Each structure stands twice: as structure tokens, then as C-alpha cells.
């Protein structure tokens, strides 16, 4: 156990990432959810494929952990939909009792990145998740900041500058701004944004609207700076790139 504890720090590579889990067996779902949470991820459990597909039309995830045989729409069909409809290469891991060689080949051929046979060992599952995240979301540990057009985020100081000028953001506003820019072009559900900022989606809707308004105003998000923040009716928000407009 001491060795497992000593390895706990690198598991935080999943920190803040949304992991969609498709699993209809409660005992297996509990194992997968705990592994994801131990790695710092945010787990979202689906017990049938139809419900997952419906949710994929309105929100986004960073990792998929899928069982094969589930009600309504099975795992391979979910993967095919993901590969056809999501432009980013989101990592997909099958965790299933289908252990025939032909099943494994089909699972990988349909677009999965890795394949595990039940029952899974939690330590191995965490290692597989870490490997998928490292490949899909490489991070330079020496990087001191992020740059998006005229916006520069200084990660250690938790500051953002626009055209070199410091923008006075409150802590939650900075956290929201960085999350939006890290997910440019992606629809971010209200529930996801609330969980990211406050650790729960049980937050007054007006509170999120106010923070969005402040970030939009203070960062001057608009064509003049190459980005715009759009509300998506009844779903959430999307930060988009636009062609910058030169001042007259």
C-alpha cells in the first residue's frame, strides 16, 4: 500500500477532467468511478448507451471509459459515433468482460485507444488512464503560462494580461477565464462550469451569469481581440475564435 500511496501524486494528471463512464453493473461502476476520482477526475456515470448519446449532443467530456454490452446502444456504436462527430481525438478505454480476440480487435478497430478485461485491478486502471491522458493532453511541466492571441495567462501568479496589460480579475473570474480558454470551441454545460468553479452544480444560475458577464467585460471578449463568448440557449456557453477586427 505504501508504494501505491507514493504513486498518488502523478494520478492528479486527471485533475478537473470530465470522464464519461458507461457501465450498467453497479459493482464495476463503483470501481471505475473510484479510480477516476482517485486520479482527480470528475466522473459522470451512464448506465445505458442511449442516455449517453443523448448527453453527448449537449455536453463534452475529456475521457471515455466504456463497457461493451449495455442496454439500448452498445459500446462499439458509441465509439463510432464519437469518432464521427467529435473532431478532437478524445481518449476511449474499453473496460469489458468481452475477452474474445475478435472482440478486442473490433473494439480497437472501431476507434478505442485501449482495452481492459474485467475484473479490473484499480491500480492498473489508474495507470491506463494516466497513460491515455499523457498521450492525449501533453503538458510541458516547465511551462509558466498559456497564450491565446493577445491573452497571456501567468499560471503561477494566476494572472491574465491583455496586450501586455494586467487585467484585474477576482479568483473565480480568473479560474473561469482560464477554463474557457483551455476549452476554446467546446460547448461547456452550465453544470460543468458550476462544478469547475464551485465544486457543485447546485449554484444559483444568476451567479454563473454574473461571473460570465464580468469575464466578458473585463477581458473585452469580442472581434477586436479575436474571441467571443456566446451563450448557448438552455445548454451553456462557448468561447469561439473570430477573425480580429482592426481598429480604424
PDB file of C-alpha atoms in Angstrom:
ATOM      1  CA  UNK A   1       0.000   0.000   0.000  1.00  0.00           C
ATOM      2  CA  UNK A   2       2.857   2.384   0.691  1.00  0.00           C
ATOM      3  CA  UNK A   3       4.005   2.037  -2.898  1.00  0.00           C
ATOM      4  CA  UNK A   4       0.502   2.829  -4.164  1.00  0.00           C
ATOM      5  CA  UNK A   5       0.338   5.899  -1.902  1.00  0.00           C
ATOM      6  CA  UNK A   6       3.736   7.057  -3.101  1.00  0.00           C
ATOM      7  CA  UNK A   7       2.392   6.942  -6.645  1.00  0.00           C
ATOM      8  CA  UNK A   8      -0.662   9.032  -5.779  1.00  0.00           C
ATOM      9  CA  UNK A   9       0.788  12.373  -6.869  1.00  0.00           C
ATOM     10  CA  UNK A  10       1.063  11.622 -10.627  1.00  0.00           C
ATOM     11  CA  UNK A  11      -2.545  10.398 -10.666  1.00  0.00           C
ATOM     12  CA  UNK A  12      -3.588  14.038 -10.342  1.00  0.00           C
ATOM     13  CA  UNK A  13      -2.958  14.271 -14.084  1.00  0.00           C
ATOM     14  CA  UNK A  14      -6.732  13.769 -14.408  1.00  0.00           C
ATOM     15  CA  UNK A  15      -7.376  16.816 -12.237  1.00  0.00           C
ATOM     16  CA  UNK A  16     -10.570  18.540 -13.331  1.00  0.00           C
ATOM     17  CA  UNK A  17     -11.085  16.376 -16.422  1.00  0.00           C
ATOM     18  CA  UNK A  18     -14.569  15.050 -17.108  1.00  0.00           C
ATOM     19  CA  UNK A  19     -14.688  11.296 -17.519  1.00  0.00           C
ATOM     20  CA  UNK A  20     -17.803   9.718 -19.045  1.00  0.00           C
ATOM     21  CA  UNK A  21     -18.326   6.169 -17.759  1.00  0.00           C
ATOM     22  CA  UNK A  22     -20.699   3.734 -19.477  1.00  0.00           C
ATOM     23  CA  UNK A  23     -21.351   0.823 -17.120  1.00  0.00           C
ATOM     24  CA  UNK A  24     -24.596  -0.906 -16.099  1.00  0.00           C
ATOM     25  CA  UNK A  25     -23.190  -3.180 -13.376  1.00  0.00           C
ATOM     26  CA  UNK A  26     -23.166  -1.254 -10.065  1.00  0.00           C
ATOM     27  CA  UNK A  27     -20.145  -3.039  -8.581  1.00  0.00           C
ATOM     28  CA  UNK A  28     -17.981  -2.398 -11.652  1.00  0.00           C
ATOM     29  CA  UNK A  29     -19.234   1.171 -11.939  1.00  0.00           C
ATOM     30  CA  UNK A  30     -18.161   1.800  -8.350  1.00  0.00           C
ATOM     31  CA  UNK A  31     -14.633   0.536  -9.060  1.00  0.00           C
ATOM     32  CA  UNK A  32     -14.265   2.722 -12.160  1.00  0.00           C
ATOM     33  CA  UNK A  33     -15.725   5.821 -10.514  1.00  0.00           C
ATOM     34  CA  UNK A  34     -13.409   5.494  -7.532  1.00  0.00           C
ATOM     35  CA  UNK A  35     -10.364   5.090  -9.800  1.00  0.00           C
ATOM     36  CA  UNK A  36     -11.334   8.214 -11.738  1.00  0.00           C
ATOM     37  CA  UNK A  37     -11.916  10.216  -8.575  1.00  0.00           C
ATOM     38  CA  UNK A  38      -8.651   8.987  -7.027  1.00  0.00           C
ATOM     39  CA  UNK A  39      -6.947  10.388 -10.116  1.00  0.00           C
ATOM     40  CA  UNK A  40      -8.584  13.774  -9.577  1.00  0.00           C
ATOM     41  CA  UNK A  41     -11.144  13.376 -12.369  1.00  0.00           C
ATOM     42  CA  UNK A  42     -14.850  14.209 -12.387  1.00  0.00           C
ATOM     43  CA  UNK A  43     -16.877  11.075 -13.118  1.00  0.00           C
ATOM     44  CA  UNK A  44     -20.195  11.048 -14.961  1.00  0.00           C
ATOM     45  CA  UNK A  45     -21.884   7.654 -14.925  1.00  0.00           C
ATOM     46  CA  UNK A  46     -24.264   6.405 -17.610  1.00  0.00           C
ATOM     47  CA  UNK A  47     -25.986   3.032 -17.318  1.00  0.00           C
ATOM     48  CA  UNK A  48     -27.233   2.766 -20.904  1.00  0.00           C
ATOM     49  CA  UNK A  49     -25.918   3.855 -24.283  1.00  0.00           C
ATOM     50  CA  UNK A  50     -28.987   5.793 -25.391  1.00  0.00           C
ATOM     51  CA  UNK A  51     -28.768   8.156 -22.424  1.00  0.00           C
ATOM     52  CA  UNK A  52     -25.055   8.698 -23.039  1.00  0.00           C
ATOM     53  CA  UNK A  53     -25.596   9.516 -26.718  1.00  0.00           C
ATOM     54  CA  UNK A  54     -28.340  11.980 -25.836  1.00  0.00           C
ATOM     55  CA  UNK A  55     -25.999  13.737 -23.404  1.00  0.00           C
ATOM     56  CA  UNK A  56     -23.138  13.813 -25.915  1.00  0.00           C
ATOM     57  CA  UNK A  57     -25.241  16.113 -28.104  1.00  0.00           C
ATOM     58  CA  UNK A  58     -25.255  18.781 -25.399  1.00  0.00           C
ATOM     59  CA  UNK A  59     -22.039  18.497 -23.415  1.00  0.00           C
ATOM     60  CA  UNK A  60     -18.419  17.414 -23.762  1.00  0.00           C
ATOM     61  CA  UNK A  61     -16.042  15.053 -21.993  1.00  0.00           C
ATOM     62  CA  UNK A  62     -12.280  14.617 -21.832  1.00  0.00           C
ATOM     63  CA  UNK A  63     -12.112  10.811 -21.477  1.00  0.00           C
ATOM     64  CA  UNK A  64     -14.485   7.880 -22.115  1.00  0.00           C
ATOM     65  CA  UNK A  65     -14.458   4.607 -20.157  1.00  0.00           C
ATOM     66  CA  UNK A  66     -16.958   2.255 -21.808  1.00  0.00           C
ATOM     67  CA  UNK A  67     -18.411  -1.165 -21.187  1.00  0.00           C
ATOM     68  CA  UNK A  68     -19.274  -3.186 -24.292  1.00  0.00           C
ATOM     69  CA  UNK A  69     -22.658  -4.807 -23.672  1.00  0.00           C
ATOM     70  CA  UNK A  70     -25.036  -2.249 -22.174  1.00  0.00           C
ATOM     71  CA  UNK A  71     -28.746  -1.562 -22.761  1.00  0.00           C
ATOM     72  CA  UNK A  72     -30.054   0.135 -25.930  1.00  0.00           C
ATOM     73  CA  UNK A  73     -26.804   1.253 -27.626  1.00  0.00           C
ATOM     74  CA  UNK A  74     -23.653  -0.802 -27.136  1.00  0.00           C
ATOM     75  CA  UNK A  75     -20.104   0.377 -26.541  1.00  0.00           C
ATOM     76  CA  UNK A  76     -18.683  -0.008 -30.074  1.00  0.00           C
ATOM     77  CA  UNK A  77     -21.550   2.022 -31.544  1.00  0.00           C
ATOM     78  CA  UNK A  78     -20.845   4.767 -29.000  1.00  0.00           C
ATOM     79  CA  UNK A  79     -17.185   4.835 -30.070  1.00  0.00           C
ATOM     80  CA  UNK A  80     -18.116   5.044 -33.753  1.00  0.00           C
ATOM     81  CA  UNK A  81     -20.415   7.987 -33.011  1.00  0.00           C
ATOM     82  CA  UNK A  82     -17.647   9.719 -31.049  1.00  0.00           C
ATOM     83  CA  UNK A  83     -15.130   9.316 -33.859  1.00  0.00           C
ATOM     84  CA  UNK A  84     -17.608  10.545 -36.490  1.00  0.00           C
ATOM     85  CA  UNK A  85     -18.945  13.539 -34.588  1.00  0.00           C
ATOM     86  CA  UNK A  86     -16.206  14.843 -32.267  1.00  0.00           C
ATOM     87  CA  UNK A  87     -13.291  16.481 -34.029  1.00  0.00           C
ATOM     88  CA  UNK A  88     -10.864  16.217 -31.100  1.00  0.00           C
ATOM     89  CA  UNK A  89      -9.239  12.849 -30.507  1.00  0.00           C
ATOM     90  CA  UNK A  90     -10.811  12.151 -27.099  1.00  0.00           C
ATOM     91  CA  UNK A  91      -9.247   9.033 -25.482  1.00  0.00           C
ATOM     92  CA  UNK A  92     -11.513   5.982 -25.198  1.00  0.00           C
ATOM     93  CA  UNK A  93     -10.880   2.993 -22.916  1.00  0.00           C
ATOM     94  CA  UNK A  94     -12.967  -0.187 -23.076  1.00  0.00           C
ATOM     95  CA  UNK A  95     -13.439  -1.961 -19.736  1.00  0.00           C
ATOM     96  CA  UNK A  96     -15.446  -5.086 -20.502  1.00  0.00           C
ATOM     97  CA  UNK A  97     -15.879  -8.809 -19.980  1.00  0.00           C
ATOM     98  CA  UNK A  98     -15.706  -9.392 -23.752  1.00  0.00           C
ATOM     99  CA  UNK A  99     -12.374 -11.209 -23.863  1.00  0.00           C
ATOM    100  CA  UNK A 100     -12.532 -12.941 -27.242  1.00  0.00           C
ATOM    101  CA  UNK A 101      -9.713 -11.902 -29.546  1.00  0.00           C
ATOM    102  CA  UNK A 102     -12.216 -10.891 -32.218  1.00  0.00           C
ATOM    103  CA  UNK A 103     -13.963  -8.590 -29.741  1.00  0.00           C
ATOM    104  CA  UNK A 104     -10.690  -6.931 -28.795  1.00  0.00           C
ATOM    105  CA  UNK A 105      -9.795  -6.371 -32.445  1.00  0.00           C
ATOM    106  CA  UNK A 106     -13.253  -4.943 -33.180  1.00  0.00           C
ATOM    107  CA  UNK A 107     -13.057  -2.646 -30.161  1.00  0.00           C
ATOM    108  CA  UNK A 108      -9.723  -1.200 -31.216  1.00  0.00           C
ATOM    109  CA  UNK A 109     -10.678  -1.038 -34.898  1.00  0.00           C
ATOM    110  CA  UNK A 110     -13.830   0.950 -34.169  1.00  0.00           C
ATOM    111  CA  UNK A 111     -11.716   3.669 -32.569  1.00  0.00           C
ATOM    112  CA  UNK A 112     -10.917   2.764 -28.954  1.00  0.00           C
ATOM    113  CA  UNK A 113      -7.428   3.592 -27.671  1.00  0.00           C
ATOM    114  CA  UNK A 114      -7.101   0.827 -25.073  1.00  0.00           C
ATOM    115  CA  UNK A 115      -8.891  -2.295 -23.837  1.00  0.00           C
ATOM    116  CA  UNK A 116      -9.126  -3.899 -20.397  1.00  0.00           C
ATOM    117  CA  UNK A 117     -10.781  -7.181 -19.384  1.00  0.00           C
ATOM    118  CA  UNK A 118     -12.947  -7.400 -16.255  1.00  0.00           C
ATOM    119  CA  UNK A 119     -12.461  -7.766 -13.401  1.00  0.00           C
ATOM    120  CA  UNK A 120     -10.068  -4.833 -13.405  1.00  0.00           C
ATOM    121  CA  UNK A 121      -7.413  -4.045 -10.834  1.00  0.00           C
ATOM    122  CA  UNK A 122      -7.804  -0.455  -9.654  1.00  0.00           C
ATOM    123  CA  UNK A 123      -4.076   0.256  -9.770  1.00  0.00           C
ATOM    124  CA  UNK A 124      -3.848  -0.940 -13.382  1.00  0.00           C
ATOM    125  CA  UNK A 125      -6.918   1.072 -14.359  1.00  0.00           C
ATOM    126  CA  UNK A 126      -5.359   4.218 -12.908  1.00  0.00           C
ATOM    127  CA  UNK A 127      -2.138   3.527 -14.798  1.00  0.00           C
ATOM    128  CA  UNK A 128      -4.031   3.072 -18.072  1.00  0.00           C
ATOM    129  CA  UNK A 129      -5.941   6.312 -17.506  1.00  0.00           C
ATOM    130  CA  UNK A 130      -2.727   8.195 -16.770  1.00  0.00           C
ATOM    131  CA  UNK A 131      -1.143   6.858 -19.968  1.00  0.00           C
ATOM    132  CA  UNK A 132      -4.150   7.877 -22.070  1.00  0.00           C
ATOM    133  CA  UNK A 133      -4.184  11.372 -20.579  1.00  0.00           C
ATOM    134  CA  UNK A 134      -0.450  11.877 -21.129  1.00  0.00           C
ATOM    135  CA  UNK A 135      -0.784  10.951 -24.795  1.00  0.00           C
ATOM    136  CA  UNK A 136      -3.968  12.938 -25.431  1.00  0.00           C
ATOM    137  CA  UNK A 137      -3.164  16.045 -23.379  1.00  0.00           C
ATOM    138  CA  UNK A 138       0.599  16.509 -23.267  1.00  0.00           C
ATOM    139  CA  UNK A 139       1.672  19.219 -20.849  1.00  0.00           C
ATOM    140  CA  UNK A 140       5.045  20.874 -20.573  1.00  0.00           C
ATOM    141  CA  UNK A 141       5.743  20.853 -16.801  1.00  0.00           C
ATOM    142  CA  UNK A 142       8.124  23.785 -17.258  1.00  0.00           C
ATOM    143  CA  UNK A 143       5.534  25.952 -18.969  1.00  0.00           C
ATOM    144  CA  UNK A 144       4.922  29.094 -16.940  1.00  0.00           C
ATOM    145  CA  UNK A 145       1.946  30.324 -18.920  1.00  0.00           C
ATOM    146  CA  UNK A 146      -0.530  29.978 -21.732  1.00  0.00           C
ATOM    147  CA  UNK A 147      -1.039  32.326 -24.658  1.00  0.00           C
ATOM    148  CA  UNK A 148      -4.143  32.774 -26.776  1.00  0.00           C
ATOM    149  CA  UNK A 149      -3.834  35.602 -29.253  1.00  0.00           C
ATOM    150  CA  UNK A 150      -3.487  38.817 -27.215  1.00  0.00           C
ATOM    151  CA  UNK A 151      -4.276  36.990 -23.938  1.00  0.00           C
ATOM    152  CA  UNK A 152      -1.441  35.662 -21.764  1.00  0.00           C
ATOM    153  CA  UNK A 153      -2.112  33.574 -18.641  1.00  0.00           C
ATOM    154  CA  UNK A 154       0.614  33.502 -15.994  1.00  0.00           C
ATOM    155  CA  UNK A 155      -0.187  30.250 -14.240  1.00  0.00           C
ATOM    156  CA  UNK A 156       1.971  30.635 -11.149  1.00  0.00           C
ATOM    157  CA  UNK A 157       0.696  34.126 -10.378  1.00  0.00           C
ATOM    158  CA  UNK A 158      -2.853  33.337 -11.529  1.00  0.00           C
ATOM    159  CA  UNK A 159      -2.919  36.481 -13.622  1.00  0.00           C
ATOM    160  CA  UNK A 160      -4.001  37.242 -17.162  1.00  0.00           C
ATOM    161  CA  UNK A 161      -2.762  40.033 -19.387  1.00  0.00           C
ATOM    162  CA  UNK A 162      -4.416  41.521 -22.457  1.00  0.00           C
ATOM    163  CA  UNK A 163      -1.979  43.093 -24.906  1.00  0.00           C
ATOM    164  CA  UNK A 164       0.547  43.075 -22.077  1.00  0.00           C
ATOM    165  CA  UNK A 165      -1.687  44.924 -19.618  1.00  0.00           C
ATOM    166  CA  UNK A 166      -2.747  43.194 -16.398  1.00  0.00           C
ATOM    167  CA  UNK A 167      -6.489  42.521 -16.213  1.00  0.00           C
ATOM    168  CA  UNK A 168      -7.784  42.757 -12.618  1.00  0.00           C
ATOM    169  CA  UNK A 169      -9.741  39.519 -12.163  1.00  0.00           C
ATOM    170  CA  UNK A 170     -11.093  38.066  -8.950  1.00  0.00           C
ATOM    171  CA  UNK A 171     -10.001  34.457  -8.185  1.00  0.00           C
ATOM    172  CA  UNK A 172     -13.221  32.864  -9.510  1.00  0.00           C
ATOM    173  CA  UNK A 173     -13.127  35.081 -12.592  1.00  0.00           C
ATOM    174  CA  UNK A 174      -9.546  34.042 -13.324  1.00  0.00           C
ATOM    175  CA  UNK A 175     -10.460  30.377 -12.842  1.00  0.00           C
ATOM    176  CA  UNK A 176     -13.416  30.749 -15.198  1.00  0.00           C
ATOM    177  CA  UNK A 177     -11.383  32.632 -17.806  1.00  0.00           C
ATOM    178  CA  UNK A 178      -8.621  30.034 -17.854  1.00  0.00           C
ATOM    179  CA  UNK A 179     -11.158  27.187 -18.133  1.00  0.00           C
ATOM    180  CA  UNK A 180     -12.901  28.907 -21.048  1.00  0.00           C
ATOM    181  CA  UNK A 181      -9.663  29.455 -22.951  1.00  0.00           C
ATOM    182  CA  UNK A 182      -8.468  25.909 -22.298  1.00  0.00           C
ATOM    183  CA  UNK A 183     -11.689  24.742 -23.940  1.00  0.00           C
ATOM    184  CA  UNK A 184     -11.978  27.135 -26.876  1.00  0.00           C
ATOM    185  CA  UNK A 185     -14.595  25.962 -29.341  1.00  0.00           C
ATOM    186  CA  UNK A 186     -16.220  23.471 -26.979  1.00  0.00           C
ATOM    187  CA  UNK A 187     -19.736  23.739 -25.622  1.00  0.00           C
ATOM    188  CA  UNK A 188     -19.462  23.900 -21.840  1.00  0.00           C
ATOM    189  CA  UNK A 189     -22.630  22.947 -19.996  1.00  0.00           C
ATOM    190  CA  UNK A 190     -23.779  25.138 -17.123  1.00  0.00           C
ATOM    191  CA  UNK A 191     -23.472  22.187 -14.754  1.00  0.00           C
ATOM    192  CA  UNK A 192     -19.855  21.632 -15.802  1.00  0.00           C
ATOM    193  CA  UNK A 193     -18.957  25.300 -15.314  1.00  0.00           C
ATOM    194  CA  UNK A 194     -20.566  25.391 -11.893  1.00  0.00           C
ATOM    195  CA  UNK A 195     -18.765  22.227 -10.825  1.00  0.00           C
ATOM    196  CA  UNK A 196     -15.461  23.608 -12.123  1.00  0.00           C
ATOM    197  CA  UNK A 197     -15.828  26.868 -10.175  1.00  0.00           C
ATOM    198  CA  UNK A 198     -17.674  25.884  -7.021  1.00  0.00           C
ATOM    199  CA  UNK A 199     -17.302  22.103  -6.809  1.00  0.00           C
ATOM    200  CA  UNK A 200     -21.056  21.575  -7.184  1.00  0.00           C
ATOM    201  CA  UNK A 201     -23.760  22.272  -9.756  1.00  0.00           C
ATOM    202  CA  UNK A 202     -26.173  23.378  -7.021  1.00  0.00           C
ATOM    203  CA  UNK A 203     -25.464  27.063  -7.568  1.00  0.00           C
ATOM    204  CA  UNK A 204     -27.777  29.958  -8.361  1.00  0.00           C
ATOM    205  CA  UNK A 205     -27.914  30.339 -12.133  1.00  0.00           C
ATOM    206  CA  UNK A 206     -27.617  34.096 -11.738  1.00  0.00           C
ATOM    207  CA  UNK A 207     -24.252  33.670 -10.023  1.00  0.00           C
ATOM    208  CA  UNK A 208     -22.784  31.990 -13.098  1.00  0.00           C
ATOM    209  CA  UNK A 209     -24.353  34.582 -15.406  1.00  0.00           C
ATOM    210  CA  UNK A 210     -22.769  37.371 -13.345  1.00  0.00           C
ATOM    211  CA  UNK A 211     -19.303  35.781 -13.493  1.00  0.00           C
ATOM    212  CA  UNK A 212     -19.636  35.273 -17.256  1.00  0.00           C
ATOM    213  CA  UNK A 213     -20.634  38.891 -17.719  1.00  0.00           C
ATOM    214  CA  UNK A 214     -17.676  40.111 -15.666  1.00  0.00           C
ATOM    215  CA  UNK A 215     -15.191  37.945 -17.565  1.00  0.00           C
ATOM    216  CA  UNK A 216     -16.621  39.071 -20.914  1.00  0.00           C
ATOM    217  CA  UNK A 217     -16.413  42.739 -19.911  1.00  0.00           C
ATOM    218  CA  UNK A 218     -13.022  42.739 -18.182  1.00  0.00           C
ATOM    219  CA  UNK A 219     -11.296  40.663 -20.876  1.00  0.00           C
ATOM    220  CA  UNK A 220     -13.018  42.660 -23.643  1.00  0.00           C
ATOM    221  CA  UNK A 221     -14.043  39.464 -25.392  1.00  0.00           C
ATOM    222  CA  UNK A 222     -15.086  40.462 -28.881  1.00  0.00           C
ATOM    223  CA  UNK A 223     -13.977  40.594 -32.521  1.00  0.00           C
ATOM    224  CA  UNK A 224     -11.492  43.339 -31.694  1.00  0.00           C
ATOM    225  CA  UNK A 225      -9.469  40.757 -29.718  1.00  0.00           C
ATOM    226  CA  UNK A 226     -10.229  37.637 -31.752  1.00  0.00           C
ATOM    227  CA  UNK A 227     -12.569  35.867 -29.319  1.00  0.00           C
ATOM    228  CA  UNK A 228     -16.245  35.985 -28.438  1.00  0.00           C
ATOM    229  CA  UNK A 229     -18.204  34.363 -25.623  1.00  0.00           C
ATOM    230  CA  UNK A 230     -21.587  33.011 -26.674  1.00  0.00           C
ATOM    231  CA  UNK A 231     -24.449  31.749 -24.515  1.00  0.00           C
ATOM    232  CA  UNK A 232     -26.000  28.589 -25.972  1.00  0.00           C
ATOM    233  CA  UNK A 233     -29.690  28.661 -25.108  1.00  0.00           C
ATOM    234  CA  UNK A 234     -30.653  26.256 -22.268  1.00  0.00           C
ATOM    235  CA  UNK A 235     -27.272  24.470 -22.502  1.00  0.00           C
ATOM    236  CA  UNK A 236     -24.275  26.578 -21.513  1.00  0.00           C
ATOM    237  CA  UNK A 237     -21.544  28.724 -23.073  1.00  0.00           C
ATOM    238  CA  UNK A 238     -18.938  28.505 -25.817  1.00  0.00           C
ATOM    239  CA  UNK A 239     -15.811  30.629 -26.272  1.00  0.00           C
ATOM    240  CA  UNK A 240     -15.085  30.941 -30.001  1.00  0.00           C
ATOM    241  CA  UNK A 241     -12.301  32.393 -32.093  1.00  0.00           C
ATOM    242  CA  UNK A 242     -13.233  35.038 -34.630  1.00  0.00           C
ATOM    243  CA  UNK A 243     -11.248  36.991 -37.156  1.00  0.00           C
ATOM    244  CA  UNK A 244      -9.828  40.022 -35.343  1.00  0.00           C
ATOM    245  CA  UNK A 245     -11.206  43.391 -36.404  1.00  0.00           C
ATOM    246  CA  UNK A 246      -8.538  46.029 -36.908  1.00  0.00           C
ATOM    247  CA  UNK A 247      -9.330  49.437 -35.409  1.00  0.00           C
ATOM    248  CA  UNK A 248      -9.951  52.188 -37.961  1.00  0.00           C
TER     249      UNK A 248
END
